Coordinates of C-alpha atoms and ligand atoms in Angstrom, one line a residue:
M24 CA -22.8 14.7 -25.4
P25 CA -20.6 17.7 -24.5
P26 CA -19.6 17.3 -20.8
E27 CA -21.4 20.6 -19.8
D28 CA -24.7 19.2 -21.0
A29 CA -24.4 15.9 -19.1
P30 CA -27.0 15.6 -16.4
L31 CA -25.7 16.4 -12.9
R32 CA -26.2 13.4 -10.6
T33 CA -26.5 14.6 -7.0
F34 CA -25.7 12.5 -3.9
D35 CA -24.8 13.2 -0.3
A36 CA -21.4 11.6 -0.9
V37 CA -19.2 10.6 -3.8
V38 CA -16.5 8.0 -3.1
V39 CA -13.7 7.5 -5.6
G40 CA -12.4 3.9 -5.7
A41 CA -13.9 0.5 -5.0
G42 CA -11.2 -1.3 -3.2
F43 CA -11.1 -2.2 0.5
A44 CA -11.6 1.4 1.4
G45 CA -14.3 2.5 -1.0
M46 CA -16.5 -0.6 -0.5
Y47 CA -16.5 -0.2 3.3
M48 CA -17.1 3.5 3.0
L49 CA -20.2 2.9 0.9
H50 CA -21.5 0.4 3.4
R51 CA -21.1 2.8 6.3
L52 CA -22.6 5.7 4.4
R53 CA -25.6 3.6 3.6
S54 CA -26.0 2.7 7.2
L55 CA -26.1 6.4 8.0
G56 CA -28.9 6.8 5.5
C57 CA -26.8 8.9 3.1
S58 CA -27.2 8.6 -0.6
A59 CA -23.8 7.7 -2.0
V60 CA -22.1 6.5 -5.2
V61 CA -18.7 5.0 -5.8
L62 CA -16.9 5.8 -9.0
E63 CA -14.3 3.2 -10.0
A64 CA -12.0 3.2 -13.0
G65 CA -11.8 -0.6 -13.2
D66 CA -14.5 -2.9 -14.4
G67 CA -14.7 -4.7 -11.0
V68 CA -14.2 -4.1 -7.3
G69 CA -10.9 -4.8 -5.6
G70 CA -8.7 -1.7 -6.2
T71 CA -5.1 -2.9 -5.7
W72 CA -6.2 -6.5 -6.0
Y73 CA -8.1 -5.8 -9.2
W74 CA -5.0 -4.3 -11.0
N75 CA -2.0 -6.2 -9.5
R76 CA -2.3 -9.5 -11.3
Y77 CA 1.4 -10.1 -11.8
P78 CA 2.9 -13.7 -11.4
G79 CA 3.3 -14.4 -7.7
A80 CA 1.1 -11.6 -6.5
R81 CA 0.0 -12.4 -3.0
C82 CA -0.4 -10.5 0.2
D83 CA 2.5 -10.3 2.7
S84 CA 0.1 -10.0 5.6
E85 CA -1.6 -13.2 6.7
S86 CA -5.0 -13.9 5.3
Y87 CA -6.9 -14.3 8.6
Y88 CA -6.1 -10.7 9.5
Y89 CA -5.8 -9.1 6.1
S90 CA -9.5 -8.8 6.0
Y91 CA -12.5 -6.8 7.2
S92 CA -13.3 -7.0 10.8
F93 CA -16.6 -5.0 10.7
S94 CA -18.9 -8.0 10.2
D95 CA -18.5 -11.1 12.4
E96 CA -20.8 -13.0 10.0
L97 CA -18.4 -12.2 7.2
Q98 CA -15.3 -13.3 9.1
Q99 CA -17.0 -16.4 10.3
E100 CA -18.2 -17.6 6.9
W101 CA -15.2 -16.9 4.7
E102 CA -12.6 -19.7 4.4
W103 CA -9.0 -18.8 3.5
S104 CA -7.1 -21.5 1.7
E105 CA -3.5 -20.4 2.4
R106 CA -1.4 -18.6 5.1
Y107 CA -0.9 -15.8 2.6
P108 CA -3.7 -15.3 0.1
R109 CA -2.9 -15.1 -3.6
Q110 CA -4.3 -12.1 -5.6
P111 CA -7.2 -14.2 -7.1
E112 CA -8.3 -15.3 -3.7
I113 CA -8.4 -11.8 -2.3
L114 CA -10.3 -10.6 -5.3
R115 CA -12.8 -13.5 -4.8
Y116 CA -13.1 -12.3 -1.2
L117 CA -13.8 -8.7 -2.2
D118 CA -16.3 -9.9 -4.9
H119 CA -18.0 -11.9 -2.2
V120 CA -18.2 -8.8 0.1
A121 CA -19.6 -6.7 -2.8
D122 CA -22.3 -9.3 -3.3
R123 CA -23.0 -10.0 0.4
F124 CA -23.6 -6.3 1.2
D125 CA -25.2 -5.6 -2.1
L126 CA -22.7 -2.9 -2.9
R127 CA -22.6 -3.1 -6.7
R128 CA -25.8 -1.2 -7.3
D129 CA -24.1 2.0 -6.1
I130 CA -20.8 1.5 -7.8
R131 CA -20.3 2.9 -11.3
F132 CA -17.5 0.9 -13.0
G133 CA -15.3 1.9 -15.9
R134 CA -15.2 5.6 -15.0
R135 CA -12.1 7.5 -14.0
V136 CA -12.6 10.7 -12.0
T137 CA -10.7 13.4 -13.8
E138 CA -11.8 16.5 -11.9
A139 CA -13.2 17.5 -8.6
V140 CA -14.0 21.2 -8.0
L141 CA -15.4 22.7 -4.8
D142 CA -18.5 24.9 -5.1
D143 CA -17.9 26.8 -1.9
G144 CA -21.2 28.7 -2.1
D145 CA -23.0 25.4 -1.7
A146 CA -20.3 23.6 0.3
C147 CA -20.4 20.8 -2.2
W148 CA -18.1 19.2 -4.7
R149 CA -18.7 18.7 -8.5
L150 CA -16.9 15.9 -10.2
R151 CA -16.3 14.8 -13.8
T152 CA -15.3 11.5 -15.1
D153 CA -13.5 10.5 -18.3
T154 CA -16.8 9.2 -19.6
G155 CA -18.2 12.7 -19.5
E156 CA -20.5 12.2 -16.5
R157 CA -21.0 14.9 -13.9
Y158 CA -21.6 14.3 -10.2
S159 CA -22.3 16.6 -7.3
A160 CA -22.1 15.8 -3.6
R161 CA -21.6 17.5 -0.2
F162 CA -18.8 15.0 0.7
F163 CA -16.0 14.0 -1.6
I164 CA -14.2 11.0 -0.2
T165 CA -11.1 9.6 -1.8
A166 CA -10.5 5.9 -1.5
V167 CA -7.9 5.8 -4.3
G168 CA -5.3 3.7 -2.6
C169 CA -1.8 4.5 -1.6
L170 CA 0.0 2.4 -4.2
S171 CA -2.1 2.8 -7.3
S172 CA -0.2 5.2 -9.5
A173 CA 2.4 3.1 -11.4
N174 CA 5.9 4.4 -11.6
I175 CA 7.3 3.7 -15.0
P176 CA 10.9 4.8 -15.3
Q177 CA 11.8 7.2 -18.0
I178 CA 14.4 5.1 -19.8
P179 CA 15.4 6.3 -23.2
G180 CA 14.3 4.1 -26.1
L181 CA 11.4 2.2 -24.3
E182 CA 9.2 3.1 -27.3
T183 CA 11.6 1.3 -29.7
F184 CA 11.5 -2.0 -27.8
G185 CA 10.5 -4.8 -30.2
G186 CA 9.3 -7.1 -27.5
R187 CA 6.4 -6.8 -25.0
W188 CA 6.7 -4.8 -21.8
F189 CA 4.5 -4.6 -18.7
H190 CA 4.3 -2.8 -15.4
T191 CA 3.3 -5.2 -12.6
A192 CA 0.5 -2.9 -11.5
T193 CA -1.4 -3.0 -14.8
W194 CA -1.0 -6.6 -15.6
P195 CA -3.0 -8.1 -18.5
H196 CA -6.1 -9.9 -17.2
E197 CA -5.5 -12.8 -19.6
G198 CA -2.0 -13.3 -18.0
V199 CA 1.3 -13.5 -19.8
D200 CA 2.9 -16.7 -21.0
F201 CA 6.7 -16.5 -20.6
T202 CA 7.4 -20.0 -21.9
G203 CA 10.4 -19.9 -24.2
Q204 CA 11.0 -16.2 -23.6
R205 CA 14.0 -14.2 -22.6
V206 CA 12.6 -12.0 -19.8
G207 CA 14.0 -9.0 -18.0
V208 CA 12.7 -7.8 -14.7
V209 CA 13.6 -4.3 -13.5
G210 CA 13.1 -3.8 -9.7
T211 CA 13.7 -5.8 -6.6
G212 CA 11.1 -4.4 -4.2
S213 CA 8.3 -6.4 -2.6
T214 CA 6.7 -6.9 -6.0
G215 CA 9.8 -7.9 -7.9
I216 CA 10.8 -10.3 -5.1
Q217 CA 7.4 -12.0 -5.4
A218 CA 7.4 -12.1 -9.2
I219 CA 11.0 -13.1 -9.9
P220 CA 10.9 -16.7 -8.6
V221 CA 7.6 -17.4 -10.4
I222 CA 8.8 -15.9 -13.7
A223 CA 12.1 -17.8 -13.5
Q224 CA 10.2 -21.1 -13.4
Q225 CA 8.5 -20.3 -16.8
A226 CA 11.0 -18.2 -18.8
K227 CA 13.7 -19.6 -21.0
H228 CA 16.1 -17.1 -19.3
L229 CA 15.5 -14.4 -16.7
T230 CA 17.7 -11.3 -16.3
V231 CA 17.1 -9.3 -13.1
F232 CA 18.2 -5.6 -13.2
Q233 CA 18.8 -4.7 -9.6
R234 CA 19.5 -1.2 -8.4
T235 CA 19.3 -1.7 -4.7
P236 CA 19.6 -5.1 -2.9
N237 CA 16.9 -5.7 -0.4
Y238 CA 16.5 -7.6 2.8
S239 CA 13.8 -10.3 2.4
I240 CA 12.4 -12.7 4.9
P241 CA 11.0 -16.1 3.9
A242 CA 7.2 -16.2 3.9
R243 CA 6.9 -19.9 4.8
N244 CA 3.6 -20.0 3.0
G245 CA 1.4 -23.1 3.1
P246 CA -2.1 -24.3 3.0
M247 CA -4.3 -23.0 5.8
D248 CA -4.5 -25.5 8.6
P249 CA -8.3 -26.2 9.3
A250 CA -7.6 -26.4 13.1
F251 CA -5.9 -23.1 13.0
Q252 CA -8.7 -21.5 11.0
R253 CA -11.2 -22.8 13.6
E254 CA -9.1 -21.4 16.4
V255 CA -8.9 -18.0 14.6
K256 CA -12.6 -17.9 14.1
A257 CA -13.3 -18.6 17.7
G258 CA -10.8 -16.0 18.8
Y259 CA -11.5 -13.2 16.4
A260 CA -12.7 -10.8 19.0
A261 CA -9.2 -10.9 20.7
I262 CA -7.4 -10.9 17.4
R263 CA -9.1 -7.8 16.2
R264 CA -8.6 -6.1 19.5
A265 CA -4.9 -6.9 19.3
Q266 CA -4.7 -5.4 15.8
R267 CA -6.4 -2.2 16.9
E268 CA -4.0 -1.9 19.9
S269 CA -0.9 -2.5 17.9
T270 CA 1.8 -0.4 16.2
N271 CA 1.3 -1.8 12.8
G272 CA -2.2 -3.2 12.6
H273 CA -1.0 -6.8 12.9
P274 CA -2.3 -9.0 15.7
F275 CA 1.1 -9.9 17.1
G276 CA 3.0 -7.9 19.7
I277 CA 6.5 -6.6 19.4
D278 CA 9.0 -8.2 21.9
P279 CA 9.5 -5.5 24.5
R280 CA 13.2 -6.3 25.0
P281 CA 16.0 -4.2 23.3
A282 CA 18.1 -6.4 21.0
L283 CA 21.3 -5.9 22.9
S284 CA 19.8 -6.7 26.2
V285 CA 20.1 -10.4 25.5
P286 CA 23.3 -12.4 25.1
D287 CA 24.6 -12.9 21.5
D288 CA 23.7 -16.6 21.3
E289 CA 20.2 -16.0 22.7
R290 CA 19.6 -13.2 20.1
E291 CA 20.7 -15.4 17.3
R292 CA 18.3 -18.1 18.5
I293 CA 15.5 -15.6 18.5
Y294 CA 16.3 -14.4 15.0
E295 CA 16.6 -18.0 13.8
E296 CA 13.2 -18.8 15.3
A297 CA 11.7 -15.7 13.6
W298 CA 13.4 -16.7 10.3
Q299 CA 11.9 -20.2 10.5
R300 CA 8.5 -18.9 11.4
G301 CA 8.7 -16.4 8.5
G302 CA 6.8 -13.3 7.5
L303 CA 6.6 -9.7 8.5
R304 CA 6.7 -10.7 12.2
F305 CA 10.5 -10.9 11.9
R306 CA 10.5 -7.1 12.4
A307 CA 8.9 -7.7 15.9
A308 CA 11.8 -9.8 17.2
F309 CA 13.0 -6.9 19.4
A310 CA 11.5 -3.6 20.5
D311 CA 14.2 -1.3 19.1
L312 CA 15.0 -2.6 15.6
L313 CA 13.6 0.5 14.1
T314 CA 14.9 3.0 16.7
S315 CA 18.4 1.9 17.4
K316 CA 21.0 1.5 14.7
E317 CA 23.1 -0.8 16.9
A318 CA 20.1 -3.0 17.5
N319 CA 19.1 -3.0 13.8
D320 CA 22.7 -3.9 12.8
T321 CA 22.3 -7.3 14.5
A322 CA 19.1 -8.1 12.5
S323 CA 20.6 -6.7 9.3
E324 CA 23.8 -8.8 9.8
F325 CA 21.7 -11.9 10.5
I326 CA 19.9 -11.5 7.2
R327 CA 23.1 -10.8 5.3
A328 CA 24.5 -14.0 6.6
K329 CA 21.4 -15.9 5.4
I330 CA 21.8 -14.5 1.9
R331 CA 25.4 -15.5 1.7
E332 CA 24.5 -19.0 3.0
T333 CA 21.7 -19.4 0.5
V334 CA 23.2 -18.1 -2.7
R335 CA 25.9 -20.5 -4.0
D336 CA 27.9 -18.1 -6.2
P337 CA 29.8 -15.8 -3.9
G338 CA 29.9 -12.9 -6.5
T339 CA 26.1 -13.1 -6.9
A340 CA 25.6 -13.3 -3.2
E341 CA 27.6 -10.2 -2.6
K342 CA 25.5 -8.3 -5.2
L343 CA 22.4 -9.4 -3.3
V344 CA 23.6 -8.3 0.1
P345 CA 21.9 -5.0 1.2
Y346 CA 24.3 -2.4 2.4
D347 CA 22.8 1.1 2.0
H348 CA 19.9 1.0 4.4
P349 CA 19.1 -0.6 7.7
F350 CA 16.7 -3.6 7.7
A351 CA 13.0 -2.6 7.5
T352 CA 13.7 1.1 6.9
K353 CA 12.3 0.3 3.4
R354 CA 9.2 -1.9 3.6
P355 CA 10.7 -5.4 4.0
P356 CA 9.6 -7.9 1.4
I357 CA 8.8 -11.4 2.2
D358 CA 9.5 -14.2 -0.3
T359 CA 9.1 -17.7 -1.5
G360 CA 12.4 -18.9 -2.8
Y361 CA 13.7 -15.5 -3.8
F362 CA 17.4 -15.8 -3.0
E363 CA 17.4 -19.5 -4.1
T364 CA 16.3 -18.4 -7.6
Y365 CA 19.8 -17.0 -8.2
N366 CA 21.2 -20.5 -7.9
R367 CA 19.5 -21.4 -11.3
D368 CA 21.6 -21.5 -14.4
D369 CA 18.9 -19.6 -16.3
V370 CA 18.9 -16.6 -14.1
T371 CA 21.3 -13.7 -14.3
L372 CA 21.6 -10.8 -11.9
V373 CA 22.8 -7.4 -13.2
D374 CA 23.8 -4.7 -10.8
V375 CA 22.5 -1.5 -12.4
R376 CA 23.8 0.7 -9.7
K377 CA 27.3 -0.3 -10.8
S378 CA 26.4 -0.4 -14.6
P379 CA 23.3 1.8 -15.0
I380 CA 20.7 1.1 -17.7
V381 CA 21.6 3.5 -20.6
E382 CA 18.8 2.7 -23.0
I383 CA 16.3 0.3 -24.1
T384 CA 16.8 -0.8 -27.7
A385 CA 14.7 -2.7 -30.2
S386 CA 16.2 -6.0 -29.0
G387 CA 16.6 -5.4 -25.2
V388 CA 18.3 -3.5 -22.5
R389 CA 21.8 -1.8 -22.8
T390 CA 23.7 -1.0 -19.6
S391 CA 26.9 1.0 -19.4
S392 CA 28.8 -2.3 -19.7
A393 CA 26.7 -4.8 -21.7
S394 CA 23.6 -5.5 -23.8
Y395 CA 20.9 -8.0 -22.8
P396 CA 18.7 -9.3 -25.6
L397 CA 15.1 -9.7 -24.3
D398 CA 11.7 -10.8 -25.6
C399 CA 9.8 -9.3 -22.6
L400 CA 10.5 -6.6 -20.1
V401 CA 8.7 -6.4 -16.7
F402 CA 8.8 -3.2 -14.7
A403 CA 8.4 -4.0 -11.0
T404 CA 9.4 -0.4 -10.4
G405 CA 6.8 0.6 -7.8
F406 CA 4.5 3.5 -7.5
D407 CA 4.2 7.3 -7.1
A408 CA 3.0 6.5 -3.6
L409 CA 0.3 8.2 -1.5
T410 CA 0.3 11.5 -3.3
G411 CA 0.4 10.2 -6.9
P412 CA -3.2 8.8 -7.0
L413 CA -4.6 12.0 -5.5
L414 CA -2.7 14.4 -7.8
A415 CA -3.8 12.4 -10.8
V416 CA -7.2 14.0 -10.3
D417 CA -7.5 17.7 -10.9
I418 CA -8.7 18.7 -7.4
R419 CA -9.6 22.3 -6.8
G420 CA -10.6 23.7 -3.4
E421 CA -11.3 27.1 -2.0
G422 CA -10.7 30.0 -4.4
G423 CA -10.0 27.5 -7.2
R424 CA -6.6 26.5 -5.7
S425 CA -5.4 23.1 -6.9
L426 CA -4.2 20.4 -4.6
R427 CA -1.2 20.1 -6.9
D428 CA -0.4 23.7 -6.0
A429 CA -1.1 23.3 -2.3
W430 CA 1.2 20.3 -2.2
S431 CA 4.0 21.7 -4.5
E432 CA 6.5 21.3 -1.6
G433 CA 5.0 18.0 -0.4
P434 CA 1.7 17.0 1.1
R435 CA 0.1 18.9 4.0
S436 CA -2.8 17.4 5.8
Y437 CA -4.5 17.1 9.2
L438 CA -4.3 13.5 10.4
G439 CA -4.0 12.4 6.7
L440 CA -7.8 12.8 6.7
Q441 CA -8.3 16.4 5.5
V442 CA -6.4 19.2 3.7
S443 CA -7.0 22.8 4.8
G444 CA -8.6 24.7 1.9
F445 CA -10.4 21.6 0.8
P446 CA -13.5 21.4 3.0
N447 CA -15.7 18.4 3.0
M448 CA -13.0 16.3 1.2
F449 CA -11.8 13.3 3.1
T450 CA -8.8 11.3 2.1
I451 CA -8.9 7.6 3.3
T452 CA -5.3 6.6 4.3
G453 CA -4.0 9.9 3.0
P454 CA -0.4 11.1 3.5
G455 CA 0.2 11.9 7.1
S456 CA -1.8 8.8 8.4
P457 CA -0.2 5.4 9.3
S458 CA -1.5 3.8 6.1
V459 CA 1.4 1.9 4.4
L460 CA 3.3 1.4 7.7
T461 CA 0.4 -0.8 8.8
N462 CA -1.8 -3.7 7.7
M463 CA -4.0 -1.7 5.3
P464 CA -7.5 -3.1 6.2
T465 CA -6.9 -2.1 9.8
S466 CA -6.1 1.5 8.9
I467 CA -8.8 1.6 6.3
E468 CA -11.5 0.6 8.8
Q469 CA -10.4 3.1 11.3
H470 CA -10.5 5.9 8.8
V471 CA -13.8 4.9 7.3
E472 CA -15.4 4.7 10.7
W473 CA -14.0 8.1 11.8
I474 CA -15.2 9.7 8.6
S475 CA -18.7 8.2 8.8
D476 CA -19.0 9.1 12.5
C477 CA -18.0 12.7 11.5
I478 CA -20.6 12.9 8.8
G479 CA -23.2 11.5 11.2
Y480 CA -22.2 14.1 13.8
M481 CA -22.6 16.9 11.3
R482 CA -25.9 15.7 10.1
D483 CA -27.3 15.4 13.6
R484 CA -26.3 19.0 14.3
G485 CA -27.3 20.6 11.0
L486 CA -23.6 21.2 10.0
V487 CA -22.8 21.2 6.3
R488 CA -19.1 22.2 6.1
I489 CA -16.0 20.8 7.8
E490 CA -12.5 22.1 7.2
A491 CA -9.2 21.5 8.9
T492 CA -7.5 24.7 10.2
E493 CA -4.1 25.7 8.9
D494 CA -2.8 25.7 12.4
A495 CA -3.9 22.1 13.1
E496 CA -2.5 21.0 9.8
R497 CA 0.9 22.7 10.5
A498 CA 1.1 21.1 13.9
W499 CA 0.2 17.7 12.6
G500 CA 2.8 18.0 9.8
A501 CA 5.5 18.8 12.3
H502 CA 4.4 15.8 14.4
V503 CA 4.5 13.5 11.4
E504 CA 8.1 14.7 10.7
E505 CA 9.1 14.3 14.3
A506 CA 7.6 10.8 14.5
A507 CA 9.6 9.7 11.5
H508 CA 12.8 11.1 13.0
R509 CA 12.3 9.2 16.2
T510 CA 12.8 6.1 14.0
L511 CA 15.5 4.9 11.6
L512 CA 13.0 5.1 8.7
P513 CA 14.4 8.3 7.1
M514 CA 17.8 6.5 6.8
A515 CA 16.6 4.8 3.6
S516 CA 17.3 7.7 1.4
T517 CA 16.0 6.0 -1.8
S518 CA 12.7 4.9 -0.2
W519 CA 9.3 5.6 -1.6
Y520 CA 8.2 6.4 1.9
L521 CA 10.2 9.6 1.3
G522 CA 9.0 10.1 -2.3
A523 CA 12.7 9.5 -3.3
N524 CA 11.8 6.9 -6.0
V525 CA 10.0 9.5 -8.3
P526 CA 12.2 12.1 -10.0
G527 CA 11.3 15.6 -8.9
K528 CA 8.9 14.5 -6.1
P529 CA 9.4 16.6 -2.9
R530 CA 11.3 14.6 -0.2
V531 CA 8.8 14.5 2.6
F532 CA 8.3 11.4 4.9
L533 CA 4.8 10.5 3.8
P534 CA 3.2 8.1 6.3
Y535 CA 2.8 8.7 10.0
A536 CA 5.3 6.6 11.9
G537 CA 4.0 7.2 15.5
G538 CA 2.1 3.8 15.5
F539 CA -1.4 2.8 14.6
A540 CA -2.9 2.7 18.1
T541 CA -1.5 6.0 19.1
Y542 CA -2.8 7.5 16.0
A543 CA -6.3 6.0 16.3
R544 CA -6.5 7.3 19.9
R545 CA -5.6 10.8 18.8
C546 CA -8.3 10.7 16.1
A547 CA -10.8 9.6 18.7
E548 CA -9.8 12.3 21.2
I549 CA -10.1 14.9 18.4
A550 CA -13.6 13.7 17.6
A551 CA -14.7 13.6 21.2
A552 CA -13.5 17.2 21.7
G553 CA -16.0 18.3 19.0
Y554 CA -13.5 17.8 16.1
D555 CA -10.7 19.9 17.6
G556 CA -8.6 21.5 14.8
F557 CA -11.5 21.5 12.4
V558 CA -14.0 24.3 11.7
L559 CA -17.6 23.0 11.4
T560 CA -20.2 25.4 10.1
P561 CA -24.0 25.2 9.7
D562 CA -26.0 25.9 6.5
R563 CA -25.8 29.5 5.6
Ligands
LIG3 O1 8.0 -1.1 -5.5 P1 9.3 -0.5 -4.8 P2 7.2 -2.5 -5.3 N1 16.0 1.5 -12.7 O2 9.3 0.9 -5.0 C1 13.5 -0.3 -8.6 C2 3.6 -2.9 -1.5 N2 3.4 -4.3 -1.9 O3 6.1 -2.5 -6.3 O4 15.3 0.6 -4.5 C3 16.3 0.4 -11.9 O5 9.4 -1.0 -3.4 C4 13.8 0.1 -7.2 O6 15.2 0.3 -7.0 P3 15.6 1.3 -5.8 C5 4.6 -2.8 -0.4 O7 4.2 -1.8 0.5 C6 2.7 -5.0 -1.1 O8 8.1 -3.6 -5.2 O9 14.8 2.6 -5.9 N3 15.5 0.1 -10.9 C7 13.2 -1.0 -6.5 O10 14.1 -2.1 -6.4 C8 5.8 -2.4 -1.2 O11 6.8 -1.7 -0.5 C9 2.5 -6.3 -1.3 O12 17.0 1.6 -6.1 C10 14.5 0.9 -10.6 C11 12.0 -1.4 -7.3 O13 12.2 -0.9 -8.6 C12 5.1 -1.5 -2.2 O14 4.0 -2.2 -2.6 C13 3.1 -6.9 -2.4 C14 14.2 2.0 -11.3 C15 10.7 -0.8 -6.9 O15 10.4 -1.2 -5.6 C16 5.9 -1.2 -3.4 O16 6.6 -2.3 -3.9 C17 3.9 -6.2 -3.3 C18 15.0 2.3 -12.4 N4 14.8 3.5 -13.1 C19 4.0 -4.8 -3.0 N5 13.1 2.6 -10.7 C20 1.6 -7.1 -0.4 O17 1.9 -8.1 -0.1 C21 12.7 1.8 -9.7 N6 13.6 0.8 -9.6 C22 0.4 -6.4 0.2

């Protein structure tokens, strides 16, 4: 059927994406009595956790708080099996949520939204999918994820490669058997660092192509202790409160002391304790690790010493020692046996900053100094973060202006929730919100609740159109920039936080670094002031 002739399906709201964000958005819209549909490209719910099935994929946040807080029944009934949940377990959890709240009947799977165009006369949006369907809704809500647009490097010759190649974010559902294979992995970010030790155990030989060495903290994963799980369940109210009042959406506080305020041996003891406990909490060892270079140097040096201690071959150890950015200015990975993997005889580390990859040939990878024959190549090369998934849809707002055009010099947004010129479009965890600097479910719940409260407010007052003003957007953009520069984060000049990993992408610090609690408070104040910085209009 030609797309123009496809019937127009009309709802109060269309949500794009059925991951953590889209599922909860649907649940909230229903509770408002709105008609809503979720359009999802995959064949199941889960978003990130539907697509990222690479070996070793698991969450770096701990299971008991990387979860929804909106339903006490849900958090009481669900049992996590490990300290850090593996991808299949998170997917099982999200499948359970979909069933428990009967979400599937309003989710249309296997449809990718290709176009969303504002009909300003009606203050509503018209969407098209790659299956030729047409949808119309007053509210267009993106729940497309921050890290869902794979970044596959443009390396000459990839199409000539005789073996199989994969990007970690679009992993085959049936899995990949690396037994007896010579495997190459490009990339040593959080994903590569999770995948490398697992692939090494299976492959005949693993070659890791590393451009930038990374700090990584041991995860110290293990089975969930039943007594701890009981304690968590009894204390969820306080845990969730701590998450909401935190900087990063985690339930632990940051030690209020500056790193240099304690004697050297005491500081070493604190780092050692944090290293032994493992996980992202290492970052919270002192208050100023992300604001003082001198303080950060002490943590960075501690980790460098650990790498040198762990990796037996001194030449390999030196290649693995991070040097070009302070600790945690790129998202710090956590690992299970990552540095230890380089002690294996069947693992080779190649420094592609020193000897860049020149081409991919039929038989493998050629760098400027050697050739590496391979049967399989894995790109753990990350994402076109935050803006990529939104710009993949042809979004056109007032006067037919495209989002791509509006963001040609980098994203502009008010609170990371709305873009001026795109009324009635909400972006869950959009650029300019804390998103990727936090535990994602915490940020997602706050955004979903703010958006659904806003829609409820409009409905109760007969308002049909909401749009961020240009002034509010400009002021917020300046604040996002200033918040980033109050930290060391912009020092990681190759970071995806800055868009630096994608050739040609404007260099703009993408997430809001002012802290989750501060941000949530600001959002609440704006709503309480009648949506300050937005223009709300009644039906004409
Ligand atoms: O991607 P990345 P990721 N040639 O961009 C290298 C989240 N996450 O998928 O640093 C050679 O961090 C690139 O090198 P460089 C988490 O927020 C969460 O690992 O640009 N190398 C880098 O080493 C994380 O931060 C979990 O020099 C190339 C790597 O590829 C985010 O996802 C688990 C290259 C990419 O690292 C992204 O992590 C995993 C090229 N042409 C991930 N291009 C959780 O637990 C890129 N690289 C929830």
